[in-house]
Amino acid sequence: MFAESRLPPPLHTLLVDDEPAARAALRELLERDPELELVGECASGREALRALQQAPVDLLLLDVGLPDLDGFELLREAGPGAAAAVLFVTGSDAHALHAFDVGALHYLLKPLDAEQLARGVARAKERVRALRVQQLARQLGALYGGSAAPGGPEGLGAPATQGYLQRLALKETGRVTLLPVEEVDWVEADDYYVQVHAGGRSYLLRQSLRALEGQLDPRRFLRIHRSTLVNVARVRELQPLFHGEYWVVLQDGSHLKLSRSYRERLDALLAGREPQSPTGRSPLR
């Protein structure tokens, strides 16, 4: 028997515009794309807010000038999880910069043609596919995170204990790579994401630095700056700078800045002592 061909699930799409003629024109264009499923149409901001609160969507096509609640107010009240991708479709370019500030993928001007909409929808599809892969990565990470790590001595660079992540699930060119945490060199904050550096390569992970830090063994990974987390086993030396700050030099030659407020915790780990959680600025020795 031949395997059944399965298409990816369509993008659930919500259309929000107070002009009936504009909604009809957009509906006609959207219905030509088999990868989109139009799940609703709204003529006001409040109506759209109720719809998004009941069921978040993959793609939101949104006008700015809506009665009772404009497009920006709608996004603010609905929250970041209401729509994976937002395309503004409006009659004026006056709000373009603001649209990109709130995370819109595209700002399309009326009257709209099929080619313009197709470009915006293509970007939305890429965004949604990436988010679906990242969701799968998190599920795989949760599935494999509790497996046993190789044995080794306790203390600096010791294997992660139960309850801490032992592998990171990372998206890489359409694949999901399971990276053992001991292979991570350092991690840096990148807006709402983090860049994971390992073996000369960099991977983007959709997670905040604070959230990731809480899932990693504190005997192995330590914050040395508000935007930097380091694998202590990768530290080669410390080079003094000014005002109590240091360069942390890794085995691969990377230079990372150590802030004063994090110095004592790093000293404790390097000396084999249990680090204390900072309660403020640590005194300098």
PDB file of C-alpha atoms in Angstrom:
ATOM      1  CA  MET A   1       0.000   0.000   0.000  1.00  0.00           C
ATOM      2  CA  PHE A   2       1.089   3.537  -0.666  1.00  0.00           C
ATOM      3  CA  ALA A   3       1.415   5.902   2.274  1.00  0.00           C
ATOM      4  CA  GLU A   4      -1.325   8.481   2.421  1.00  0.00           C
ATOM      5  CA  SER A   5      -0.101  11.989   1.598  1.00  0.00           C
ATOM      6  CA  ARG A   6      -0.827  14.352   4.477  1.00  0.00           C
ATOM      7  CA  LEU A   7      -0.889  18.107   4.067  1.00  0.00           C
ATOM      8  CA  PRO A   8       0.069  20.349   6.974  1.00  0.00           C
ATOM      9  CA  PRO A   9      -2.913  21.720   8.906  1.00  0.00           C
ATOM     10  CA  PRO A  10      -4.243  24.950   7.389  1.00  0.00           C
ATOM     11  CA  LEU A  11      -3.622  28.314   8.993  1.00  0.00           C
ATOM     12  CA  HIS A  12      -6.700  29.364  10.945  1.00  0.00           C
ATOM     13  CA  THR A  13      -7.308  32.895   9.731  1.00  0.00           C
ATOM     14  CA  LEU A  14      -9.409  35.730  11.151  1.00  0.00           C
ATOM     15  CA  LEU A  15     -10.336  38.748   9.007  1.00  0.00           C
ATOM     16  CA  VAL A  16     -11.046  42.029  10.815  1.00  0.00           C
ATOM     17  CA  ASP A  17     -12.235  45.069   8.832  1.00  0.00           C
ATOM     18  CA  ASP A  18     -15.195  47.389   9.300  1.00  0.00           C
ATOM     19  CA  GLU A  19     -15.762  47.831   5.542  1.00  0.00           C
ATOM     20  CA  PRO A  20     -17.961  45.071   4.013  1.00  0.00           C
ATOM     21  CA  ALA A  21     -16.510  45.619   0.527  1.00  0.00           C
ATOM     22  CA  ALA A  22     -12.950  45.284   1.835  1.00  0.00           C
ATOM     23  CA  ARG A  23     -13.833  42.078   3.698  1.00  0.00           C
ATOM     24  CA  ALA A  24     -15.435  40.626   0.570  1.00  0.00           C
ATOM     25  CA  ALA A  25     -12.373  41.402  -1.553  1.00  0.00           C
ATOM     26  CA  LEU A  26      -9.995  39.903   0.997  1.00  0.00           C
ATOM     27  CA  ARG A  27     -12.223  36.865   1.490  1.00  0.00           C
ATOM     28  CA  GLU A  28     -12.140  36.150  -2.239  1.00  0.00           C
ATOM     29  CA  LEU A  29      -8.334  36.293  -2.277  1.00  0.00           C
ATOM     30  CA  LEU A  30      -7.923  34.197   0.870  1.00  0.00           C
ATOM     31  CA  GLU A  31     -10.250  31.451  -0.340  1.00  0.00           C
ATOM     32  CA  ARG A  32      -7.944  30.821  -3.311  1.00  0.00           C
ATOM     33  CA  ASP A  33      -5.245  29.515  -0.962  1.00  0.00           C
ATOM     34  CA  PRO A  34      -5.850  25.903   0.176  1.00  0.00           C
ATOM     35  CA  GLU A  35      -3.391  26.369   3.055  1.00  0.00           C
ATOM     36  CA  LEU A  36      -5.654  28.961   4.696  1.00  0.00           C
ATOM     37  CA  GLU A  37      -8.911  28.353   6.534  1.00  0.00           C
ATOM     38  CA  LEU A  38     -11.016  31.444   7.151  1.00  0.00           C
ATOM     39  CA  VAL A  39     -12.529  30.822  10.586  1.00  0.00           C
ATOM     40  CA  GLY A  40     -14.253  34.167  11.044  1.00  0.00           C
ATOM     41  CA  GLU A  41     -14.865  37.766  10.018  1.00  0.00           C
ATOM     42  CA  CYS A  42     -15.306  40.706  12.367  1.00  0.00           C
ATOM     43  CA  ALA A  43     -16.428  44.275  11.701  1.00  0.00           C
ATOM     44  CA  SER A  44     -15.283  45.856  14.980  1.00  0.00           C
ATOM     45  CA  GLY A  45     -12.445  45.649  17.457  1.00  0.00           C
ATOM     46  CA  ARG A  46     -14.597  44.380  20.325  1.00  0.00           C
ATOM     47  CA  GLU A  47     -16.089  41.642  18.176  1.00  0.00           C
ATOM     48  CA  ALA A  48     -12.588  40.582  17.136  1.00  0.00           C
ATOM     49  CA  LEU A  49     -11.368  40.636  20.745  1.00  0.00           C
ATOM     50  CA  ARG A  50     -14.153  38.262  21.803  1.00  0.00           C
ATOM     51  CA  ALA A  51     -13.314  35.934  18.912  1.00  0.00           C
ATOM     52  CA  LEU A  52      -9.595  35.866  19.760  1.00  0.00           C
ATOM     53  CA  GLN A  53     -10.287  35.277  23.447  1.00  0.00           C
ATOM     54  CA  GLN A  54     -12.409  32.275  22.541  1.00  0.00           C
ATOM     55  CA  ALA A  55      -9.966  30.803  20.023  1.00  0.00           C
ATOM     56  CA  PRO A  56      -6.495  32.160  19.119  1.00  0.00           C
ATOM     57  CA  VAL A  57      -5.645  32.046  15.413  1.00  0.00           C
ATOM     58  CA  ASP A  58      -2.595  31.435  13.262  1.00  0.00           C
ATOM     59  CA  LEU A  59      -3.103  34.451  10.999  1.00  0.00           C
ATOM     60  CA  LEU A  60      -4.837  37.737  11.769  1.00  0.00           C
ATOM     61  CA  LEU A  61      -5.595  40.192   8.940  1.00  0.00           C
ATOM     62  CA  LEU A  62      -6.326  43.452  10.672  1.00  0.00           C
ATOM     63  CA  ASP A  63      -7.378  46.985   9.774  1.00  0.00           C
ATOM     64  CA  VAL A  64      -6.154  49.834  11.976  1.00  0.00           C
ATOM     65  CA  GLY A  65      -9.178  52.137  11.901  1.00  0.00           C
ATOM     66  CA  LEU A  66     -11.831  50.016  13.569  1.00  0.00           C
ATOM     67  CA  PRO A  67     -14.858  51.363  15.447  1.00  0.00           C
ATOM     68  CA  ASP A  68     -14.752  51.177  19.281  1.00  0.00           C
ATOM     69  CA  LEU A  69     -11.259  49.609  19.438  1.00  0.00           C
ATOM     70  CA  ASP A  70      -8.518  50.251  16.892  1.00  0.00           C
ATOM     71  CA  GLY A  71      -6.150  47.575  15.633  1.00  0.00           C
ATOM     72  CA  PHE A  72      -3.332  48.435  18.045  1.00  0.00           C
ATOM     73  CA  GLU A  73      -5.648  48.490  21.061  1.00  0.00           C
ATOM     74  CA  LEU A  74      -7.044  45.148  19.946  1.00  0.00           C
ATOM     75  CA  LEU A  75      -3.588  43.557  19.869  1.00  0.00           C
ATOM     76  CA  ARG A  76      -2.709  45.013  23.256  1.00  0.00           C
ATOM     77  CA  GLU A  77      -5.884  43.723  24.920  1.00  0.00           C
ATOM     78  CA  ALA A  78      -5.792  40.344  23.184  1.00  0.00           C
ATOM     79  CA  GLY A  79      -2.195  39.683  24.255  1.00  0.00           C
ATOM     80  CA  PRO A  80       0.779  38.142  22.421  1.00  0.00           C
ATOM     81  CA  GLY A  81      -0.698  34.649  22.181  1.00  0.00           C
ATOM     82  CA  ALA A  82      -3.847  35.663  20.322  1.00  0.00           C
ATOM     83  CA  ALA A  83      -2.339  35.414  16.827  1.00  0.00           C
ATOM     84  CA  ALA A  84       0.865  33.773  15.644  1.00  0.00           C
ATOM     85  CA  ALA A  85       1.161  36.160  12.682  1.00  0.00           C
ATOM     86  CA  VAL A  86      -0.409  39.588  12.124  1.00  0.00           C
ATOM     87  CA  LEU A  87      -0.820  41.352   8.774  1.00  0.00           C
ATOM     88  CA  PHE A  88      -2.154  44.903   8.836  1.00  0.00           C
ATOM     89  CA  VAL A  89      -4.357  45.742   5.846  1.00  0.00           C
ATOM     90  CA  THR A  90      -5.299  49.413   5.884  1.00  0.00           C
ATOM     91  CA  GLY A  91      -5.856  52.481   3.739  1.00  0.00           C
ATOM     92  CA  SER A  92      -3.058  54.694   5.090  1.00  0.00           C
ATOM     93  CA  ASP A  93       0.674  54.309   5.629  1.00  0.00           C
ATOM     94  CA  ALA A  94       0.595  56.625   8.673  1.00  0.00           C
ATOM     95  CA  HIS A  95       0.832  53.754  11.167  1.00  0.00           C
ATOM     96  CA  ALA A  96       3.420  51.566   9.434  1.00  0.00           C
ATOM     97  CA  LEU A  97       6.233  52.094  11.957  1.00  0.00           C
ATOM     98  CA  HIS A  98       3.903  51.474  14.876  1.00  0.00           C
ATOM     99  CA  ALA A  99       2.682  48.282  13.221  1.00  0.00           C
ATOM    100  CA  PHE A 100       6.180  46.827  13.064  1.00  0.00           C
ATOM    101  CA  ASP A 101       6.829  47.961  16.638  1.00  0.00           C
ATOM    102  CA  VAL A 102       3.983  45.730  17.825  1.00  0.00           C
ATOM    103  CA  GLY A 103       5.314  42.748  15.884  1.00  0.00           C
ATOM    104  CA  ALA A 104       3.313  42.809  12.655  1.00  0.00           C
ATOM    105  CA  LEU A 105       4.839  40.795   9.819  1.00  0.00           C
ATOM    106  CA  HIS A 106       3.599  43.059   7.042  1.00  0.00           C
ATOM    107  CA  TYR A 107       1.760  46.346   6.468  1.00  0.00           C
ATOM    108  CA  LEU A 108      -0.373  46.152   3.339  1.00  0.00           C
ATOM    109  CA  LEU A 109      -2.090  49.156   1.751  1.00  0.00           C
ATOM    110  CA  LYS A 110      -5.537  49.106   0.177  1.00  0.00           C
ATOM    111  CA  PRO A 111      -6.568  48.561  -2.532  1.00  0.00           C
ATOM    112  CA  LEU A 112      -4.878  45.202  -2.296  1.00  0.00           C
ATOM    113  CA  ASP A 113      -4.001  42.889  -5.163  1.00  0.00           C
ATOM    114  CA  ALA A 114      -3.403  39.147  -5.087  1.00  0.00           C
ATOM    115  CA  GLU A 115       0.385  39.446  -5.399  1.00  0.00           C
ATOM    116  CA  GLN A 116       0.701  41.807  -2.434  1.00  0.00           C
ATOM    117  CA  LEU A 117      -1.425  39.583  -0.242  1.00  0.00           C
ATOM    118  CA  ALA A 118       0.434  36.451  -1.360  1.00  0.00           C
ATOM    119  CA  ARG A 119       3.754  37.955  -0.245  1.00  0.00           C
ATOM    120  CA  GLY A 120       2.371  38.792   3.167  1.00  0.00           C
ATOM    121  CA  VAL A 121       0.710  35.405   3.570  1.00  0.00           C
ATOM    122  CA  ALA A 122       3.936  33.639   2.561  1.00  0.00           C
ATOM    123  CA  ARG A 123       5.752  35.360   5.420  1.00  0.00           C
ATOM    124  CA  ALA A 124       2.951  34.384   7.776  1.00  0.00           C
ATOM    125  CA  LYS A 125       3.221  30.751   6.705  1.00  0.00           C
ATOM    126  CA  GLU A 126       6.952  30.788   7.417  1.00  0.00           C
ATOM    127  CA  ARG A 127       6.320  32.235  10.880  1.00  0.00           C
ATOM    128  CA  VAL A 128       3.646  29.682  11.748  1.00  0.00           C
ATOM    129  CA  ARG A 129       5.713  26.752  10.478  1.00  0.00           C
ATOM    130  CA  ALA A 130       8.655  27.920  12.588  1.00  0.00           C
ATOM    131  CA  LEU A 131       6.448  28.178  15.669  1.00  0.00           C
ATOM    132  CA  ARG A 132       5.067  24.684  15.064  1.00  0.00           C
ATOM    133  CA  VAL A 133       8.585  23.266  14.800  1.00  0.00           C
ATOM    134  CA  GLN A 134       9.551  25.065  18.013  1.00  0.00           C
ATOM    135  CA  GLN A 135       6.508  23.627  19.753  1.00  0.00           C
ATOM    136  CA  LEU A 136       7.581  20.157  18.616  1.00  0.00           C
ATOM    137  CA  ALA A 137      11.084  20.924  19.856  1.00  0.00           C
ATOM    138  CA  ARG A 138       9.759  21.800  23.307  1.00  0.00           C
ATOM    139  CA  GLN A 139       7.731  18.593  23.382  1.00  0.00           C
ATOM    140  CA  LEU A 140      10.793  16.571  22.418  1.00  0.00           C
ATOM    141  CA  GLY A 141      12.844  18.400  25.009  1.00  0.00           C
ATOM    142  CA  ALA A 142      10.304  17.527  27.701  1.00  0.00           C
ATOM    143  CA  LEU A 143      10.243  13.920  26.502  1.00  0.00           C
ATOM    144  CA  TYR A 144      14.016  13.468  26.539  1.00  0.00           C
ATOM    145  CA  GLY A 145      14.920  15.884  29.322  1.00  0.00           C
ATOM    146  CA  GLY A 146      14.518  13.309  32.090  1.00  0.00           C
ATOM    147  CA  SER A 147      16.833  10.654  30.631  1.00  0.00           C
ATOM    148  CA  ALA A 148      19.959   9.735  32.558  1.00  0.00           C
ATOM    149  CA  ALA A 149      23.182  11.583  31.859  1.00  0.00           C
ATOM    150  CA  PRO A 150      26.595   9.893  31.815  1.00  0.00           C
ATOM    151  CA  GLY A 151      28.091   9.372  35.261  1.00  0.00           C
ATOM    152  CA  GLY A 152      30.804  11.636  36.611  1.00  0.00           C
ATOM    153  CA  PRO A 153      32.134  13.406  39.699  1.00  0.00           C
ATOM    154  CA  GLU A 154      29.963  15.774  41.653  1.00  0.00           C
ATOM    155  CA  GLY A 155      30.862  19.466  41.726  1.00  0.00           C
ATOM    156  CA  LEU A 156      32.040  21.727  38.920  1.00  0.00           C
ATOM    157  CA  GLY A 157      30.611  20.617  35.584  1.00  0.00           C
ATOM    158  CA  ALA A 158      28.935  17.578  37.134  1.00  0.00           C
ATOM    159  CA  PRO A 159      26.098  15.865  35.244  1.00  0.00           C
ATOM    160  CA  ALA A 160      22.724  17.539  35.555  1.00  0.00           C
ATOM    161  CA  THR A 161      20.558  16.106  38.323  1.00  0.00           C
ATOM    162  CA  GLN A 162      16.967  14.983  37.932  1.00  0.00           C
ATOM    163  CA  GLY A 163      14.657  17.924  37.410  1.00  0.00           C
ATOM    164  CA  TYR A 164      17.083  19.910  35.245  1.00  0.00           C
ATOM    165  CA  LEU A 165      17.270  19.849  31.469  1.00  0.00           C
ATOM    166  CA  GLN A 166      19.851  17.490  30.068  1.00  0.00           C
ATOM    167  CA  ARG A 167      19.216  18.256  26.403  1.00  0.00           C
ATOM    168  CA  LEU A 168      18.069  21.338  24.531  1.00  0.00           C
ATOM    169  CA  ALA A 169      15.722  20.831  21.586  1.00  0.00           C
ATOM    170  CA  LEU A 170      16.899  23.288  18.930  1.00  0.00           C
ATOM    171  CA  LYS A 171      15.486  24.067  15.498  1.00  0.00           C
ATOM    172  CA  GLU A 172      18.125  23.946  12.750  1.00  0.00           C
ATOM    173  CA  THR A 173      17.310  24.280   9.027  1.00  0.00           C
ATOM    174  CA  GLY A 174      13.991  22.499   9.326  1.00  0.00           C
ATOM    175  CA  ARG A 175      15.276  19.841  11.731  1.00  0.00           C
ATOM    176  CA  VAL A 176      15.160  19.489  15.500  1.00  0.00           C
ATOM    177  CA  THR A 177      18.591  18.959  17.055  1.00  0.00           C
ATOM    178  CA  LEU A 178      18.815  17.522  20.573  1.00  0.00           C
ATOM    179  CA  LEU A 179      21.920  19.124  22.076  1.00  0.00           C
ATOM    180  CA  PRO A 180      23.297  17.775  25.385  1.00  0.00           C
ATOM    181  CA  VAL A 181      23.609  20.670  27.819  1.00  0.00           C
ATOM    182  CA  GLU A 182      27.235  19.808  28.602  1.00  0.00           C
ATOM    183  CA  GLU A 183      28.097  20.758  25.013  1.00  0.00           C
ATOM    184  CA  VAL A 184      26.762  24.303  25.465  1.00  0.00           C
ATOM    185  CA  ASP A 185      29.500  26.939  25.856  1.00  0.00           C
ATOM    186  CA  TRP A 186      27.387  29.977  26.697  1.00  0.00           C
ATOM    187  CA  VAL A 187      23.979  31.537  26.163  1.00  0.00           C
ATOM    188  CA  GLU A 188      23.073  35.163  25.454  1.00  0.00           C
ATOM    189  CA  ALA A 189      19.754  36.978  25.555  1.00  0.00           C
ATOM    190  CA  ASP A 190      18.339  38.105  22.200  1.00  0.00           C
ATOM    191  CA  ASP A 191      15.115  40.061  22.849  1.00  0.00           C
ATOM    192  CA  TYR A 192      12.485  37.411  23.681  1.00  0.00           C
ATOM    193  CA  TYR A 193      14.789  34.623  22.497  1.00  0.00           C
ATOM    194  CA  VAL A 194      18.240  33.319  23.406  1.00  0.00           C
ATOM    195  CA  GLN A 195      21.257  32.449  21.279  1.00  0.00           C
ATOM    196  CA  VAL A 196      22.807  29.151  22.357  1.00  0.00           C
ATOM    197  CA  HIS A 197      26.523  28.931  21.496  1.00  0.00           C
ATOM    198  CA  ALA A 198      28.055  25.465  21.257  1.00  0.00           C
ATOM    199  CA  GLY A 199      31.155  24.243  19.447  1.00  0.00           C
ATOM    200  CA  GLY A 200      31.500  27.365  17.331  1.00  0.00           C
ATOM    201  CA  ARG A 201      27.868  27.315  16.221  1.00  0.00           C
ATOM    202  CA  SER A 202      24.875  29.368  17.311  1.00  0.00           C
ATOM    203  CA  TYR A 203      21.251  28.261  17.667  1.00  0.00           C
ATOM    204  CA  LEU A 204      18.167  30.420  18.232  1.00  0.00           C
ATOM    205  CA  LEU A 205      15.854  29.205  20.989  1.00  0.00           C
ATOM    206  CA  ARG A 206      12.411  30.735  21.555  1.00  0.00           C
ATOM    207  CA  GLN A 207      12.691  31.184  25.306  1.00  0.00           C
ATOM    208  CA  SER A 208      13.768  33.946  27.659  1.00  0.00           C
ATOM    209  CA  LEU A 209      17.153  33.777  29.369  1.00  0.00           C
ATOM    210  CA  ARG A 210      15.519  33.808  32.803  1.00  0.00           C
ATOM    211  CA  ALA A 211      13.230  30.895  31.923  1.00  0.00           C
ATOM    212  CA  LEU A 212      16.089  28.827  30.496  1.00  0.00           C
ATOM    213  CA  GLU A 213      18.321  29.581  33.492  1.00  0.00           C
ATOM    214  CA  GLY A 214      15.669  28.160  35.811  1.00  0.00           C
ATOM    215  CA  GLN A 215      15.721  24.851  33.913  1.00  0.00           C
ATOM    216  CA  LEU A 216      19.510  24.374  33.967  1.00  0.00           C
ATOM    217  CA  ASP A 217      21.616  22.952  36.808  1.00  0.00           C
ATOM    218  CA  PRO A 218      23.030  25.973  38.719  1.00  0.00           C
ATOM    219  CA  ARG A 219      26.188  23.987  39.489  1.00  0.00           C
ATOM    220  CA  ARG A 220      26.890  23.878  35.769  1.00  0.00           C
ATOM    221  CA  PHE A 221      25.445  27.113  34.371  1.00  0.00           C
ATOM    222  CA  LEU A 222      25.851  30.524  35.942  1.00  0.00           C
ATOM    223  CA  ARG A 223      24.680  34.023  35.080  1.00  0.00           C
ATOM    224  CA  ILE A 224      27.707  36.320  34.719  1.00  0.00           C
ATOM    225  CA  HIS A 225      25.840  39.282  33.252  1.00  0.00           C
ATOM    226  CA  ARG A 226      22.180  40.247  32.967  1.00  0.00           C
ATOM    227  CA  SER A 227      22.249  38.999  29.365  1.00  0.00           C
ATOM    228  CA  THR A 228      24.790  36.144  29.597  1.00  0.00           C
ATOM    229  CA  LEU A 229      24.734  32.608  30.993  1.00  0.00           C
ATOM    230  CA  VAL A 230      27.939  30.526  30.908  1.00  0.00           C
ATOM    231  CA  ASN A 231      28.818  26.839  31.240  1.00  0.00           C
ATOM    232  CA  VAL A 232      31.340  27.062  34.088  1.00  0.00           C
ATOM    233  CA  ALA A 233      33.193  23.979  32.873  1.00  0.00           C
ATOM    234  CA  ARG A 234      34.083  25.960  29.744  1.00  0.00           C
ATOM    235  CA  VAL A 235      35.798  28.801  31.656  1.00  0.00           C
ATOM    236  CA  ARG A 236      39.569  28.970  31.049  1.00  0.00           C
ATOM    237  CA  GLU A 237      40.572  32.155  32.876  1.00  0.00           C
ATOM    238  CA  LEU A 238      39.459  35.515  34.235  1.00  0.00           C
ATOM    239  CA  GLN A 239      41.112  38.727  33.057  1.00  0.00           C
ATOM    240  CA  PRO A 240      40.587  41.875  35.183  1.00  0.00           C
ATOM    241  CA  LEU A 241      39.035  44.978  33.673  1.00  0.00           C
ATOM    242  CA  PHE A 242      38.076  48.181  35.489  1.00  0.00           C
ATOM    243  CA  HIS A 243      35.751  48.800  38.451  1.00  0.00           C
ATOM    244  CA  GLY A 244      35.690  45.163  39.540  1.00  0.00           C
ATOM    245  CA  GLU A 245      34.592  43.741  36.195  1.00  0.00           C
ATOM    246  CA  TYR A 246      36.372  40.883  34.411  1.00  0.00           C
ATOM    247  CA  TRP A 247      36.640  39.199  31.057  1.00  0.00           C
ATOM    248  CA  VAL A 248      35.595  35.555  31.324  1.00  0.00           C
ATOM    249  CA  VAL A 249      37.708  33.722  28.736  1.00  0.00           C
ATOM    250  CA  LEU A 250      36.304  30.402  27.537  1.00  0.00           C
ATOM    251  CA  GLN A 251      38.208  27.429  26.195  1.00  0.00           C
ATOM    252  CA  ASP A 252      37.286  28.397  22.630  1.00  0.00           C
ATOM    253  CA  GLY A 253      38.713  31.903  23.132  1.00  0.00           C
ATOM    254  CA  SER A 254      35.379  33.701  23.561  1.00  0.00           C
ATOM    255  CA  HIS A 255      35.568  36.761  25.831  1.00  0.00           C
ATOM    256  CA  LEU A 256      32.457  37.423  27.945  1.00  0.00           C
ATOM    257  CA  LYS A 257      32.063  40.277  30.418  1.00  0.00           C
ATOM    258  CA  LEU A 258      31.578  39.395  34.091  1.00  0.00           C
ATOM    259  CA  SER A 259      29.596  42.047  35.980  1.00  0.00           C
ATOM    260  CA  ARG A 260      30.533  42.920  39.559  1.00  0.00           C
ATOM    261  CA  SER A 261      27.227  41.714  40.967  1.00  0.00           C
ATOM    262  CA  TYR A 262      27.835  38.168  39.694  1.00  0.00           C
ATOM    263  CA  ARG A 263      31.501  37.784  40.643  1.00  0.00           C
ATOM    264  CA  GLU A 264      31.145  36.079  44.033  1.00  0.00           C
ATOM    265  CA  ARG A 265      28.905  33.319  42.678  1.00  0.00           C
ATOM    266  CA  LEU A 266      31.401  32.532  39.933  1.00  0.00           C
ATOM    267  CA  ASP A 267      34.276  32.563  42.446  1.00  0.00           C
ATOM    268  CA  ALA A 268      32.357  30.086  44.604  1.00  0.00           C
ATOM    269  CA  LEU A 269      31.760  27.692  41.730  1.00  0.00           C
ATOM    270  CA  LEU A 270      35.344  27.849  40.497  1.00  0.00           C
ATOM    271  CA  ALA A 271      36.527  27.147  44.064  1.00  0.00           C
ATOM    272  CA  GLY A 272      34.213  24.143  44.341  1.00  0.00           C
ATOM    273  CA  ARG A 273      31.820  25.778  46.835  1.00  0.00           C
ATOM    274  CA  GLU A 274      28.049  25.847  46.569  1.00  0.00           C
ATOM    275  CA  PRO A 275      27.073  29.259  45.133  1.00  0.00           C
ATOM    276  CA  GLN A 276      24.543  31.340  47.030  1.00  0.00           C
ATOM    277  CA  SER A 277      21.687  33.003  45.194  1.00  0.00           C
ATOM    278  CA  PRO A 278      22.382  36.734  44.967  1.00  0.00           C
ATOM    279  CA  THR A 279      20.208  38.949  47.144  1.00  0.00           C
ATOM    280  CA  GLY A 280      21.672  42.165  45.799  1.00  0.00           C
ATOM    281  CA  ARG A 281      25.123  43.397  44.963  1.00  0.00           C
ATOM    282  CA  SER A 282      27.829  41.049  46.202  1.00  0.00           C
ATOM    283  CA  PRO A 283      30.656  42.728  48.149  1.00  0.00           C
ATOM    284  CA  LEU A 284      34.056  42.696  46.493  1.00  0.00           C
ATOM    285  CA  ARG A 285      36.861  40.862  48.170  1.00  0.00           C
TER     286      ARG A 285
END
